[in-house]
Coordinates of C-alpha atoms in Angstrom, one line a residue:
Chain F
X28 CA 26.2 2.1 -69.3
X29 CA 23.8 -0.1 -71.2
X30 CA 20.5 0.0 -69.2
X31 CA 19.0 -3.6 -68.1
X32 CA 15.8 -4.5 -69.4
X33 CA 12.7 -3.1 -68.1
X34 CA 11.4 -5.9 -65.5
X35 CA 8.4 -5.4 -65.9
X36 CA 8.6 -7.0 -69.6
X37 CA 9.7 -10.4 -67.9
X38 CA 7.7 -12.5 -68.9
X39 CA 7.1 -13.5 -64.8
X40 CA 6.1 -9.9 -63.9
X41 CA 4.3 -9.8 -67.0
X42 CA 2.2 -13.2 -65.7
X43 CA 2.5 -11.9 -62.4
X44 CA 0.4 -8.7 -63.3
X45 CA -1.9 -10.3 -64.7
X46 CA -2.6 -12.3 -62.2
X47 CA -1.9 -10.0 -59.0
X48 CA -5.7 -9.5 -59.0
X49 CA -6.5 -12.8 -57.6
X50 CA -3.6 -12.7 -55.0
X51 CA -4.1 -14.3 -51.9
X52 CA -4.0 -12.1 -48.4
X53 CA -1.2 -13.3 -46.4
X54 CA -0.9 -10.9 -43.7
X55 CA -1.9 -7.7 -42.7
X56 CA -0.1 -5.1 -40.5
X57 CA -0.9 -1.8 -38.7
X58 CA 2.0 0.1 -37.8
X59 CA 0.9 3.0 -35.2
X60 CA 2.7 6.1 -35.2
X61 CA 3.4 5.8 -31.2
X62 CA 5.3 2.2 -32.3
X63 CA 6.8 3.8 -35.2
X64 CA 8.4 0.8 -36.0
X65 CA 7.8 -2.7 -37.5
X66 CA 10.0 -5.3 -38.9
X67 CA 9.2 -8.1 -41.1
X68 CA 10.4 -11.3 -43.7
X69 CA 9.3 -11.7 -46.6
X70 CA 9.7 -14.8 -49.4
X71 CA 10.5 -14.3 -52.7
X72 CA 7.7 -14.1 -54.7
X73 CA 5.5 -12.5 -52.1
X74 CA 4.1 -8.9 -53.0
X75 CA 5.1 -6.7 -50.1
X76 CA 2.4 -3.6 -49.7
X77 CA 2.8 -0.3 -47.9
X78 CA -0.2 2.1 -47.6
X79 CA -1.0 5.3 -46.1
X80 CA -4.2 4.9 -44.6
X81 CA -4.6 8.3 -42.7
X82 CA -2.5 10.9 -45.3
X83 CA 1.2 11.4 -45.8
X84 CA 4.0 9.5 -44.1
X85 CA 7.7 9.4 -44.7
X86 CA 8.6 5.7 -44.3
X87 CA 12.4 4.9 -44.0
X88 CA 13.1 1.5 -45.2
X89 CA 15.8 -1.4 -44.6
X90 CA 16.1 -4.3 -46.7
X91 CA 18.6 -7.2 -45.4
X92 CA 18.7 -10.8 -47.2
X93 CA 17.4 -13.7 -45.3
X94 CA 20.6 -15.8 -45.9
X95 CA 23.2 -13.3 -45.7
X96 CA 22.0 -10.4 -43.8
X97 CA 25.6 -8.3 -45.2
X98 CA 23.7 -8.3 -48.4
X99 CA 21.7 -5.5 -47.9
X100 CA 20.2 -2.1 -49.9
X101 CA 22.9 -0.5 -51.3
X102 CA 22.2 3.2 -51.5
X103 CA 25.0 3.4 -54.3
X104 CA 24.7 0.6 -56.7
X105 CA 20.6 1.7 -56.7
X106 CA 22.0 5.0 -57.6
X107 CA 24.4 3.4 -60.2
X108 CA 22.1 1.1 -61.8
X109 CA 18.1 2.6 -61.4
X110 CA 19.0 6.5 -60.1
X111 CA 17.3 8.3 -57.3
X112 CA 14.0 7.5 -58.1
X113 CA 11.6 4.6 -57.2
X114 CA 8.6 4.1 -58.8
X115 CA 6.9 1.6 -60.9
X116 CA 9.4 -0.8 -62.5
X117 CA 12.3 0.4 -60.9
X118 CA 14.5 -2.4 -58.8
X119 CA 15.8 -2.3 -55.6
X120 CA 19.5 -3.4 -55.5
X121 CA 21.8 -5.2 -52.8
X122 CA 25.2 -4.6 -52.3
X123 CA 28.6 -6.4 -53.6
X124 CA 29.5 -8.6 -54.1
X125 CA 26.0 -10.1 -55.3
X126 CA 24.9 -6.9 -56.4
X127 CA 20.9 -8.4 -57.6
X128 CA 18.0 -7.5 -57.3
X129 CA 16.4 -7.7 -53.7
X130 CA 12.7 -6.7 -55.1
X131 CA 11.3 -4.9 -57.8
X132 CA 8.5 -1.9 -57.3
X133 CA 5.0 -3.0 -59.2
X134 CA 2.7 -0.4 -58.3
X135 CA 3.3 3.4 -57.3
X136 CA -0.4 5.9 -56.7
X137 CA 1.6 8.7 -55.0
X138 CA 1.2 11.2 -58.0
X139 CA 3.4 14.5 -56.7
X140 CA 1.6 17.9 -57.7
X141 CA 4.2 20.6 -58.7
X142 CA 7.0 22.1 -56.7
X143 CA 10.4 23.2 -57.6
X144 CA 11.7 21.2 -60.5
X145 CA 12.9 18.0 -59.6
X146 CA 10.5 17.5 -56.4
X147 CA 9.2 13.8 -56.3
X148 CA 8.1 11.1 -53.9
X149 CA 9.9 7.8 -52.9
X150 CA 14.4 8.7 -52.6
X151 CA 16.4 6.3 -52.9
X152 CA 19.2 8.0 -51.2
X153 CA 17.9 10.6 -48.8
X154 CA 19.8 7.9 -45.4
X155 CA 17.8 9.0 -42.3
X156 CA 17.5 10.9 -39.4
X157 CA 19.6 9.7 -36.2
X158 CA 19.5 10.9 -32.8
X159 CA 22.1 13.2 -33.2
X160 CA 19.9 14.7 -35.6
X161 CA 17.4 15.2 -32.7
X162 CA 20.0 15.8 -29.7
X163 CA 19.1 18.2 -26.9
X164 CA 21.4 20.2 -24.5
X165 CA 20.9 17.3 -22.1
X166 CA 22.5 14.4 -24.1
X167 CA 19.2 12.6 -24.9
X168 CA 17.2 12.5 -27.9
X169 CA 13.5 11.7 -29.7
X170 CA 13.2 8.5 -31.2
X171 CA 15.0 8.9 -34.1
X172 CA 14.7 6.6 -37.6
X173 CA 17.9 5.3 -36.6
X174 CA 16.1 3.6 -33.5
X175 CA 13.0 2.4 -35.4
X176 CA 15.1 0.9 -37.5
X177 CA 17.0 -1.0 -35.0
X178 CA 13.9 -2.0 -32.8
X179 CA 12.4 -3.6 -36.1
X180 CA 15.2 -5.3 -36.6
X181 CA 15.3 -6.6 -32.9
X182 CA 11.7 -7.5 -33.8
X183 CA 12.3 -10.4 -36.1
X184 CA 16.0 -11.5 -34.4
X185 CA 18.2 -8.9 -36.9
X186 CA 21.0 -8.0 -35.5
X187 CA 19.8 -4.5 -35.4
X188 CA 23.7 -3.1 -36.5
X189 CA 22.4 -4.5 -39.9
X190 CA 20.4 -1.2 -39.8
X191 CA 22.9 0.9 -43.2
X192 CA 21.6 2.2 -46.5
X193 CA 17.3 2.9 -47.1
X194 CA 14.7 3.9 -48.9
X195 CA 12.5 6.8 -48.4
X196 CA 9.1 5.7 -49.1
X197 CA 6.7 8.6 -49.8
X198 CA 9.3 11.2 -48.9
X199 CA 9.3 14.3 -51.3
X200 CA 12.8 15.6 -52.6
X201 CA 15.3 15.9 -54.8
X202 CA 19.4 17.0 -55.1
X203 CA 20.0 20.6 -55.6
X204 CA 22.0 22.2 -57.8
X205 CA 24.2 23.5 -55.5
X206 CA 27.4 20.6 -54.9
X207 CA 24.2 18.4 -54.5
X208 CA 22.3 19.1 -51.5
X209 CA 19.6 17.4 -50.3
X210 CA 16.3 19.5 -51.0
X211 CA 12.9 18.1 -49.4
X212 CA 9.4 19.6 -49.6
X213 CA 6.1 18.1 -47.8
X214 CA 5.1 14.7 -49.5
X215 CA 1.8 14.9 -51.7
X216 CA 1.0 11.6 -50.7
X217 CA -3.0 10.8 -49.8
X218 CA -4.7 8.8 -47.4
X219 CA -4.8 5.6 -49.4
X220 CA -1.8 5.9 -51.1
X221 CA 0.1 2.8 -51.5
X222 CA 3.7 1.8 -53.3
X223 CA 3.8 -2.4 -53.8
X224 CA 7.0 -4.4 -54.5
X225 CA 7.5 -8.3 -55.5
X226 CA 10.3 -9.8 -53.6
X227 CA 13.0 -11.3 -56.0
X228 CA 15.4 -12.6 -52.8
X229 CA 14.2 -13.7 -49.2
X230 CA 14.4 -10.7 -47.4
X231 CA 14.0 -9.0 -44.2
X232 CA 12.9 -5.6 -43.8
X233 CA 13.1 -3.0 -41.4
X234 CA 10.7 0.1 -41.6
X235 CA 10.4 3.3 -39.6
X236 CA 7.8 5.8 -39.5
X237 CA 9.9 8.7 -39.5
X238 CA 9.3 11.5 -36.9
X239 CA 9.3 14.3 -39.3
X240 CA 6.0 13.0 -40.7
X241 CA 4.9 14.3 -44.4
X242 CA 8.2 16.1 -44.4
X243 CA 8.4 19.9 -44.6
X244 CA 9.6 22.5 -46.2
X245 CA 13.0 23.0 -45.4
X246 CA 13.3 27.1 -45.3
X247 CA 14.9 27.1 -42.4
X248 CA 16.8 24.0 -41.5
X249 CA 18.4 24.5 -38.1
X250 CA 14.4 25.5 -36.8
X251 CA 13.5 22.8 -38.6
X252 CA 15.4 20.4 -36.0
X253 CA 15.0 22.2 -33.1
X254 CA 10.7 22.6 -33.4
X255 CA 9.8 19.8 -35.6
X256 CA 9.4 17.2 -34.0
X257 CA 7.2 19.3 -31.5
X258 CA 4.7 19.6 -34.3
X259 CA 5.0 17.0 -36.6
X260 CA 2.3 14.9 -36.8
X261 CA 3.5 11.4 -37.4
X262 CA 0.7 9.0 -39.6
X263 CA 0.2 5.3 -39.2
X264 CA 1.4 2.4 -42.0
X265 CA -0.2 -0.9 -43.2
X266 CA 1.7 -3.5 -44.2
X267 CA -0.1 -6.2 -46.6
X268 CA 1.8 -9.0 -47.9
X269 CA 0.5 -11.1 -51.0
X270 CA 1.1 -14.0 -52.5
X271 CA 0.6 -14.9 -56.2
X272 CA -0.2 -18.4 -58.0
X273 CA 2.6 -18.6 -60.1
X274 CA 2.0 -22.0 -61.0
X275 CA 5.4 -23.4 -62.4
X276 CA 7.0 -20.1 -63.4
X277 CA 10.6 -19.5 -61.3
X278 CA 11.0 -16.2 -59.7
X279 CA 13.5 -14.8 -61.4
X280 CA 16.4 -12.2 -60.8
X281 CA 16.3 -9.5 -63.2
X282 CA 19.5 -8.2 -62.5
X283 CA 21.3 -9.4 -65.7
X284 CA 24.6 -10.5 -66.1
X285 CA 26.6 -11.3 -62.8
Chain P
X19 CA 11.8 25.2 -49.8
X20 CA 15.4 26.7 -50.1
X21 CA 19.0 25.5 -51.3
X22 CA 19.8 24.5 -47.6
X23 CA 20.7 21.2 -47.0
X24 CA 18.6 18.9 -44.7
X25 CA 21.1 18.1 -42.1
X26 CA 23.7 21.2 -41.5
X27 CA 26.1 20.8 -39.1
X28 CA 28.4 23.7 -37.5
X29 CA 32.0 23.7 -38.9
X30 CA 34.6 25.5 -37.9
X31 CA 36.2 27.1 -40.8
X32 CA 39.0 29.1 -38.5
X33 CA 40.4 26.3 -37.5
X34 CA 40.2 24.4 -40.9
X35 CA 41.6 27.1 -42.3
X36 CA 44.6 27.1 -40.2
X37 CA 44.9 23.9 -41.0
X38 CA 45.0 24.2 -44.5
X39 CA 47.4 26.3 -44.2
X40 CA 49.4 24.7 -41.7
X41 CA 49.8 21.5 -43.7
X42 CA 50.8 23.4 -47.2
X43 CA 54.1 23.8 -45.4
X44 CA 54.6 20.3 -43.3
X45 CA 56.9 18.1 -44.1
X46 CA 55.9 15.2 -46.2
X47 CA 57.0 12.1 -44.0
X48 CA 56.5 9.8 -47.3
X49 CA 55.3 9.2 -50.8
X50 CA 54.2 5.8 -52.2
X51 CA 53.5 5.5 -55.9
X52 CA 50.2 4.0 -57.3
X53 CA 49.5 2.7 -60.7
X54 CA 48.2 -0.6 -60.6
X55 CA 44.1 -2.2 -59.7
X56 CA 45.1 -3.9 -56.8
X57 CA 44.1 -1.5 -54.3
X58 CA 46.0 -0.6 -51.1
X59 CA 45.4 0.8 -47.4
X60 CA 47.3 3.1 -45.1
X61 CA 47.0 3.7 -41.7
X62 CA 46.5 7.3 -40.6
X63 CA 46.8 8.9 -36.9
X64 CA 44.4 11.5 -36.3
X65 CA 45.8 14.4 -37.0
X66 CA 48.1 13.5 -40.3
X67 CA 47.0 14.5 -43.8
X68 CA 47.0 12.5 -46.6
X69 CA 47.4 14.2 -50.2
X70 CA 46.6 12.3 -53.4
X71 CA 48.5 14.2 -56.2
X72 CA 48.3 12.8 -59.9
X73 CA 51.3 12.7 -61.7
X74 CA 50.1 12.3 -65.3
X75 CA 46.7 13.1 -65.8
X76 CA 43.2 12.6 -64.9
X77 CA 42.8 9.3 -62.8
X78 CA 39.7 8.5 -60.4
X79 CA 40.9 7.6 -57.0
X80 CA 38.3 6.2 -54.7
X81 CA 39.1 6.1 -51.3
X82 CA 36.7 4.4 -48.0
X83 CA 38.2 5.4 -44.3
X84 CA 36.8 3.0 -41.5
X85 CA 37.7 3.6 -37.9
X86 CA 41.3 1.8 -37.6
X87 CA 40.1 0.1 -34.3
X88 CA 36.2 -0.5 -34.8
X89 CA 35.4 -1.0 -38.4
X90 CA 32.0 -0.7 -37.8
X91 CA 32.5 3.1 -37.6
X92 CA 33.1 3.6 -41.7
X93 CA 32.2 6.5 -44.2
X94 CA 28.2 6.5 -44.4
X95 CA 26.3 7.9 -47.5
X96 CA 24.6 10.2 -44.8
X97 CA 27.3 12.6 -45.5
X98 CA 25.2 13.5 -48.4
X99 CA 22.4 14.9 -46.1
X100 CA 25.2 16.8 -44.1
X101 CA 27.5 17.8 -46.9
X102 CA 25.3 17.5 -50.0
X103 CA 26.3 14.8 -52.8
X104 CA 29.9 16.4 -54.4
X105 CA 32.9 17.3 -52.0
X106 CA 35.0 19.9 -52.1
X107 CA 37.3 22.0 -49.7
X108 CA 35.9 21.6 -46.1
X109 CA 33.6 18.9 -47.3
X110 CA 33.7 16.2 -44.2
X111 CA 33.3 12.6 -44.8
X112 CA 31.0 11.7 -42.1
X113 CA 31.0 8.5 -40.2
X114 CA 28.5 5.6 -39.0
X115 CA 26.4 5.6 -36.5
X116 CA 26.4 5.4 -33.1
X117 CA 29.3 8.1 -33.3
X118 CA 28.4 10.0 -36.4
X119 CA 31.4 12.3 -36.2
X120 CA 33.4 13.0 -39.0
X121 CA 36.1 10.8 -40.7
X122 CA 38.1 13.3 -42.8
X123 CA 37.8 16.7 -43.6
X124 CA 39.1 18.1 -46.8
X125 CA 41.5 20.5 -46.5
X126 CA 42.8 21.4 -50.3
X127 CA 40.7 20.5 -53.8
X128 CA 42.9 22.0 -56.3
X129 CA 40.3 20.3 -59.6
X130 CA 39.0 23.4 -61.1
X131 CA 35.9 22.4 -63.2
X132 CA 36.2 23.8 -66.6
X133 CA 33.2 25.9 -67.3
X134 CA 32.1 24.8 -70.6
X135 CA 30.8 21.3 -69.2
X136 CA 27.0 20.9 -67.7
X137 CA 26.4 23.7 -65.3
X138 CA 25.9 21.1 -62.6
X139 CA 28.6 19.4 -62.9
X140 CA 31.4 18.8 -60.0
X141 CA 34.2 16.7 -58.8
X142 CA 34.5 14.2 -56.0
X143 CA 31.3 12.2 -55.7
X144 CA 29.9 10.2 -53.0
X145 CA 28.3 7.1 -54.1
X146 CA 29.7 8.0 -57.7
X147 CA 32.2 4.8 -57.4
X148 CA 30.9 1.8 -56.2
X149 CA 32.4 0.2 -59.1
X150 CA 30.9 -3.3 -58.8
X151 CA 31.3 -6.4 -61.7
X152 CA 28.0 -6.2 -62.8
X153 CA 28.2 -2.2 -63.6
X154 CA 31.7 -3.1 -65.4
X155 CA 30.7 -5.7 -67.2
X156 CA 27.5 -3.4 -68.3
X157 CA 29.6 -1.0 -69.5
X158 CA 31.3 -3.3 -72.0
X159 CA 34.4 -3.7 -69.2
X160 CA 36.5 -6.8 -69.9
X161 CA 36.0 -9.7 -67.4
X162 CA 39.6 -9.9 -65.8
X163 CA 39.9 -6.5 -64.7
X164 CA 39.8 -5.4 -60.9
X165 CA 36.9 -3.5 -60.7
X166 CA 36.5 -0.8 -57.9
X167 CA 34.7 -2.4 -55.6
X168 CA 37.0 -5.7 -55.7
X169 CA 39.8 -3.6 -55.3
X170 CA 38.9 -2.0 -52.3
X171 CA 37.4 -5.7 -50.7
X172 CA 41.0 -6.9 -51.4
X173 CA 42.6 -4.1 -49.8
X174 CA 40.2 -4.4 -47.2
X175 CA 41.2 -8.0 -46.4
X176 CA 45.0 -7.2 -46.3
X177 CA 43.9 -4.4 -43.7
X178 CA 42.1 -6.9 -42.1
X179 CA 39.0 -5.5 -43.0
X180 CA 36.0 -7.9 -43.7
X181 CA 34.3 -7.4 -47.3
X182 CA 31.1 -6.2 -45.8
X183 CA 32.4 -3.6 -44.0
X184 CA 33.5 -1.8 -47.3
X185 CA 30.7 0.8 -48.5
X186 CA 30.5 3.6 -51.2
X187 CA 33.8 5.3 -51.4
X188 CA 34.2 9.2 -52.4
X189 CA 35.5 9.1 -56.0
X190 CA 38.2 11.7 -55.8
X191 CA 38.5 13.7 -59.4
X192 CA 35.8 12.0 -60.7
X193 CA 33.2 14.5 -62.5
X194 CA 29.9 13.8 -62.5
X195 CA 26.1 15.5 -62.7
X196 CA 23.0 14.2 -61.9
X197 CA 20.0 14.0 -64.0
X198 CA 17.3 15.5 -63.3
X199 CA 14.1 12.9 -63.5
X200 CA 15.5 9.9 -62.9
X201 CA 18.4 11.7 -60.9
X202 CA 20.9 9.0 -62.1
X203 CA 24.4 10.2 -61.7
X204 CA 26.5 10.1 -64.9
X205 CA 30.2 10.0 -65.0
X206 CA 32.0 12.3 -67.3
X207 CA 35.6 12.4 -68.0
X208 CA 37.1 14.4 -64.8
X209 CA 39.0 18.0 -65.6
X210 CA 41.8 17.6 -63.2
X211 CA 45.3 17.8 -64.9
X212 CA 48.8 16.3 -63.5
X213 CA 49.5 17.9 -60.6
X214 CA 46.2 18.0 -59.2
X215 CA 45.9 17.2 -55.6
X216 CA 43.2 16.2 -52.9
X217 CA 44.3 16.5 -49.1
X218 CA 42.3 15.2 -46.2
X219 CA 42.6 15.7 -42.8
X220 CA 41.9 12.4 -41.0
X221 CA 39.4 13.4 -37.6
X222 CA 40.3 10.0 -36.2
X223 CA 43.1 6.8 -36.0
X224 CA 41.7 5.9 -39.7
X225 CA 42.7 2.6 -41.8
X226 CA 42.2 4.4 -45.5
X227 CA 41.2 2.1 -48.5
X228 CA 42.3 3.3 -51.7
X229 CA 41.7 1.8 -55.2
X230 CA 42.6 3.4 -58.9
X231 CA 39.1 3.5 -60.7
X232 CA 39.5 1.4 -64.1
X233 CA 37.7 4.1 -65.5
X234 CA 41.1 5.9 -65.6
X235 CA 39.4 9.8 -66.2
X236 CA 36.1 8.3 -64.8
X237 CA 34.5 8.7 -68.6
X238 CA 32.2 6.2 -69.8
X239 CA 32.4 5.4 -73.3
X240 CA 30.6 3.3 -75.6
X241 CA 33.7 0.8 -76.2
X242 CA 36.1 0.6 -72.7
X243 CA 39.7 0.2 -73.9
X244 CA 42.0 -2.1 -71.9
X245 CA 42.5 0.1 -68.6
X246 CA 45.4 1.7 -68.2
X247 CA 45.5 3.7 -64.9
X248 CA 47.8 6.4 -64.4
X249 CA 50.1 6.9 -61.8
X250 CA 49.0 8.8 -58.7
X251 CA 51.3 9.3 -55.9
X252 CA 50.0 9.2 -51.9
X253 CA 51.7 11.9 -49.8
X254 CA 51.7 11.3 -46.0
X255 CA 51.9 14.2 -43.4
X256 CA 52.5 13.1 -39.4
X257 CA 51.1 15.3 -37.2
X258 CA 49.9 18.2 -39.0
X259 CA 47.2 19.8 -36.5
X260 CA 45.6 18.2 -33.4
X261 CA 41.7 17.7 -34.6
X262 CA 38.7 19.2 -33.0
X263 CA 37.6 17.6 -30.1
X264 CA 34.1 15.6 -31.0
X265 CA 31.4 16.3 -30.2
X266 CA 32.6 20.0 -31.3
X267 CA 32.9 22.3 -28.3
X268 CA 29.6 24.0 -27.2
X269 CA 27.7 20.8 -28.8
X270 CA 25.7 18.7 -27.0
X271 CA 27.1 15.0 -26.4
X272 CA 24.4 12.4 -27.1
X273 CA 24.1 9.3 -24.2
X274 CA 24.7 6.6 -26.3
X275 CA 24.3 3.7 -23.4
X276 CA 20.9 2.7 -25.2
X277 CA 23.3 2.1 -28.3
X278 CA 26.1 -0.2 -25.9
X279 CA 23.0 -1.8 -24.3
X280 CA 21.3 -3.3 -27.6
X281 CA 24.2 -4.0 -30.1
X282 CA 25.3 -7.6 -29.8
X283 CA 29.0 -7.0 -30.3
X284 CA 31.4 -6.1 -27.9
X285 CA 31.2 -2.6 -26.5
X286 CA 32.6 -0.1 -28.2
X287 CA 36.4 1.0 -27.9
X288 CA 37.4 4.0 -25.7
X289 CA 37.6 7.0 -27.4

């Protein structure tokens, strides 16, 4: 497939990194690991911030455009067009029919430190965990990812069965070689880490601190669901937004051909 | 860290087993013929089997079940956590939540993967097939041709299925491996020969989408020719086994009232 060009050599994001510096503070948000949740819109051309402040957290995200919310992140045309990864320049892509760009990632500090090859932060296809995940022998469940994602959702008047397809922000994995599974190690994200995307489409977004917290390694899977959520210790987020002078210059959509 | 994957769920390989074996000698109740891009759908009772069997070579066939009375319930990429990202014999295809059971089970993968291609190559991708405009156009596809995604949104609408209920579909006999770094999934021309057949077990009353990929063998070359799909024929078996009960016996059933409580659409149907 011929690859798009890189967005970052627009010559918006090119203006818009060089002026990101003098971005004005729009809002600011503290997402506490006993809320675990938090949902929010965001304009095209806004800059769209999520930091660790306290050390690694998994952060499941949901995307859903403002106008249509059945345009959403599709976990399969981001795997089509960009791959697994997400990291600086790479976009984030709704689903067909549209099938644009909902937001491209600017700024990435997680820098992961070793591991089995493979092993890096920020999946794009790594879904999340629901309560049947977490069911016990009585029929209930922890608070699951799924529910976050709903209850942010509810937040901001989303229909929360929008909740599909996410990210997984700061998340450590990768596919093994073995009919693909899903292999996850403990994020190497810091306290201060922080991952940054400018909004191409009106968007809003759903995210969930997930209750696996840095993520672990996964030597044992089935223990892994019983005990971990006994032990893991689940770290707040901040959400900044930003918003740039652009002047006269158009956001654009750096999708390409339609 | 190990080879495990994140998510495994108990499967009971007895019974699948006796399954398999029980529907290699049913009676086939029909065969359609496909060979055009126009998609189709078929309606499956829990319980029947579905074979796709190519008649003259290597065609991608991707295929998206959804829950016959509550489209809401529909093939989810979380299989991938459950199943890992290539299917194969046993491989569910997993649903939606709130239910999360599974959709189809694969009963028979007869694509042997010829051993002089990347090591980490397979067959049967999910999320391999999304097939949209823009990725055909990219590749150099011509403008009027049904692309998989379009296909499957068509058939959908004749099933009475809206548009945005139609998700990533498993691309049956497509072969693909994933590259490591940017983990991008690359399609390579698929190794299954006529006669080549997938079976599937559907779990649950299923409405079936089905599209021919116009990527005929699932290649992707530099220059895409004019596609010319080849003819794949779709065997239906009534009443081949009576599926596990769900949740699976001895498992825990989750309350889902919470679930009923918040979504703004109608409750769900009775199972």
């Amino acid at each position: 497939m011929k690859a798009l060009a890189d967005p970052l050599q627009h010559p918006y994001y090119q203006e818009l990194l060089r002026r990101r510096p003098h971005a004005t503070h729009v809002s600011h948000d503290r997402v506490e690991a006993h809320v675990g949740a938090h949902g929010f819109r965001a304009e095209a051309g806004q800059l769209v911030r999520l930091t660790l402040p306290e050390g690694p957290q998994i952060v499941d995200v949901c995307v859903v455009g403002v106008e249509d919310p059945h345009e959403r992140y599709s976990t399969g045309t981001q795997m089509a067009m960009e791959g697994g990864r997400i990291s600086r320049g790479t976009r984030i892509w709704g689903s067909p029919p549209r099938t644009r760009p909902l937001a491209v990632c600017v700024a990435d500090t997680v820098k992961s430190s070793g591991g089995a090859p493979g092993l890096r932060e920020h999946l794009a296809y790594g879904a999340h965990c629901v309560p049947h995940m977490w069911v016990r022998p009585d029929g209930t469940a922890e608070r699951s990812c799924h529910d976050n994602l709903r209850n942010a959702f509810s937040m901001i008047g989303v229909d929360p069965d929008h909740v599909g397809d996410n990210l997984n922000l700061f998340m450590k994995g990768t596919f093994g070689t073995s009919q693909g599974d899903l292999l996850v190690a403990r994020s190497d994200a810091e306290a201060g880490d922080y991952i940054e995307f400018a909004i191409e489409v009106a968007v809003h977004v759903a995210i969930s601190l997930c209750p696996v917290g840095a993520g672990s390694d996964m030597s044992a899977p089935e223990e892994f669901w019983d005990h971990h959520q006994e032990v893991a210790q689940i770290r707040p987020v901040e959400v900044d937004v930003f918003e740039v002078d652009y002047g006269s210059i158009a956001v654009p959509s750096t999708g390409g051909q339609t | 860290m190990s080879g495990s994957r994140t998510n495994p769920q108990p499967i009971d390989l007895d019974f699948y087993r006796e399954a398999r074996a029980l529907a290699g000698t049913h009676p086939i109740e029909s065969r359609r013929q496909l060979s055009q891009l126009d998609g189709t759908f078929i309606h499956l009772d829990a319980g029947d089997a579905v074979t796709v069997v190519l008649e003259s070579g290597a065609q991608v066939v991707d295929l998206f079940p959804l829950n016959r009375d509550d489209h809401r319930e529909r093939l989810t990429h979380q299989t991938m956590v459950s199943e890992g990202l290539f299917m194969t014999r046993y491989s569910r295809l997993w649903g939606t939540m709130p239910r999360c059971r599974p959709l189809m089970t694969i009963l028979e993968d007869s694509v042997v993967a010829r051993p002089d291609g990347p090591g980490d190559a397979f067959h049967h991708p999910l999320l391999g097939g999304s097939g949209t405009r823009l990725e055909w156009l990219l590749q150099g596809g011509a403008p009027g041709v049904a692309t998989t995604w379009e296909q499957l949104a068509a058939a959908g609408r004749r099933a009475g299925v809206a548009s945005h209920h139609v998700g990533e579909p498993v691309s049956l006999f497509q072969k693909a491996y994933l590259v490591p770094g940017p983990e991008r999934v690359v399609r390579l021309a698929s190794d299954a020969l006529a006669g080549d057949h997938v079976r599937l077990l559907a779990e649950i009353d299923l409405v079936v989408l089905i599209a021919l990929s116009p990527y005929v063998d699932g290649a992707e070359p530099d220059d895409l020719p004019e596609p010319e799909p080849r003819p794949v024929e779709v065997q239906l078996q009534r009443g081949v086994v009576q599926p596990l009960p769900w949740p699976y016996p001895g498992q825990p059933a989750l309350d889902l009232e919470w679930w009923h409580q918040q979504s703004s659409h109608d409750a769900l149907p009775a199972d």
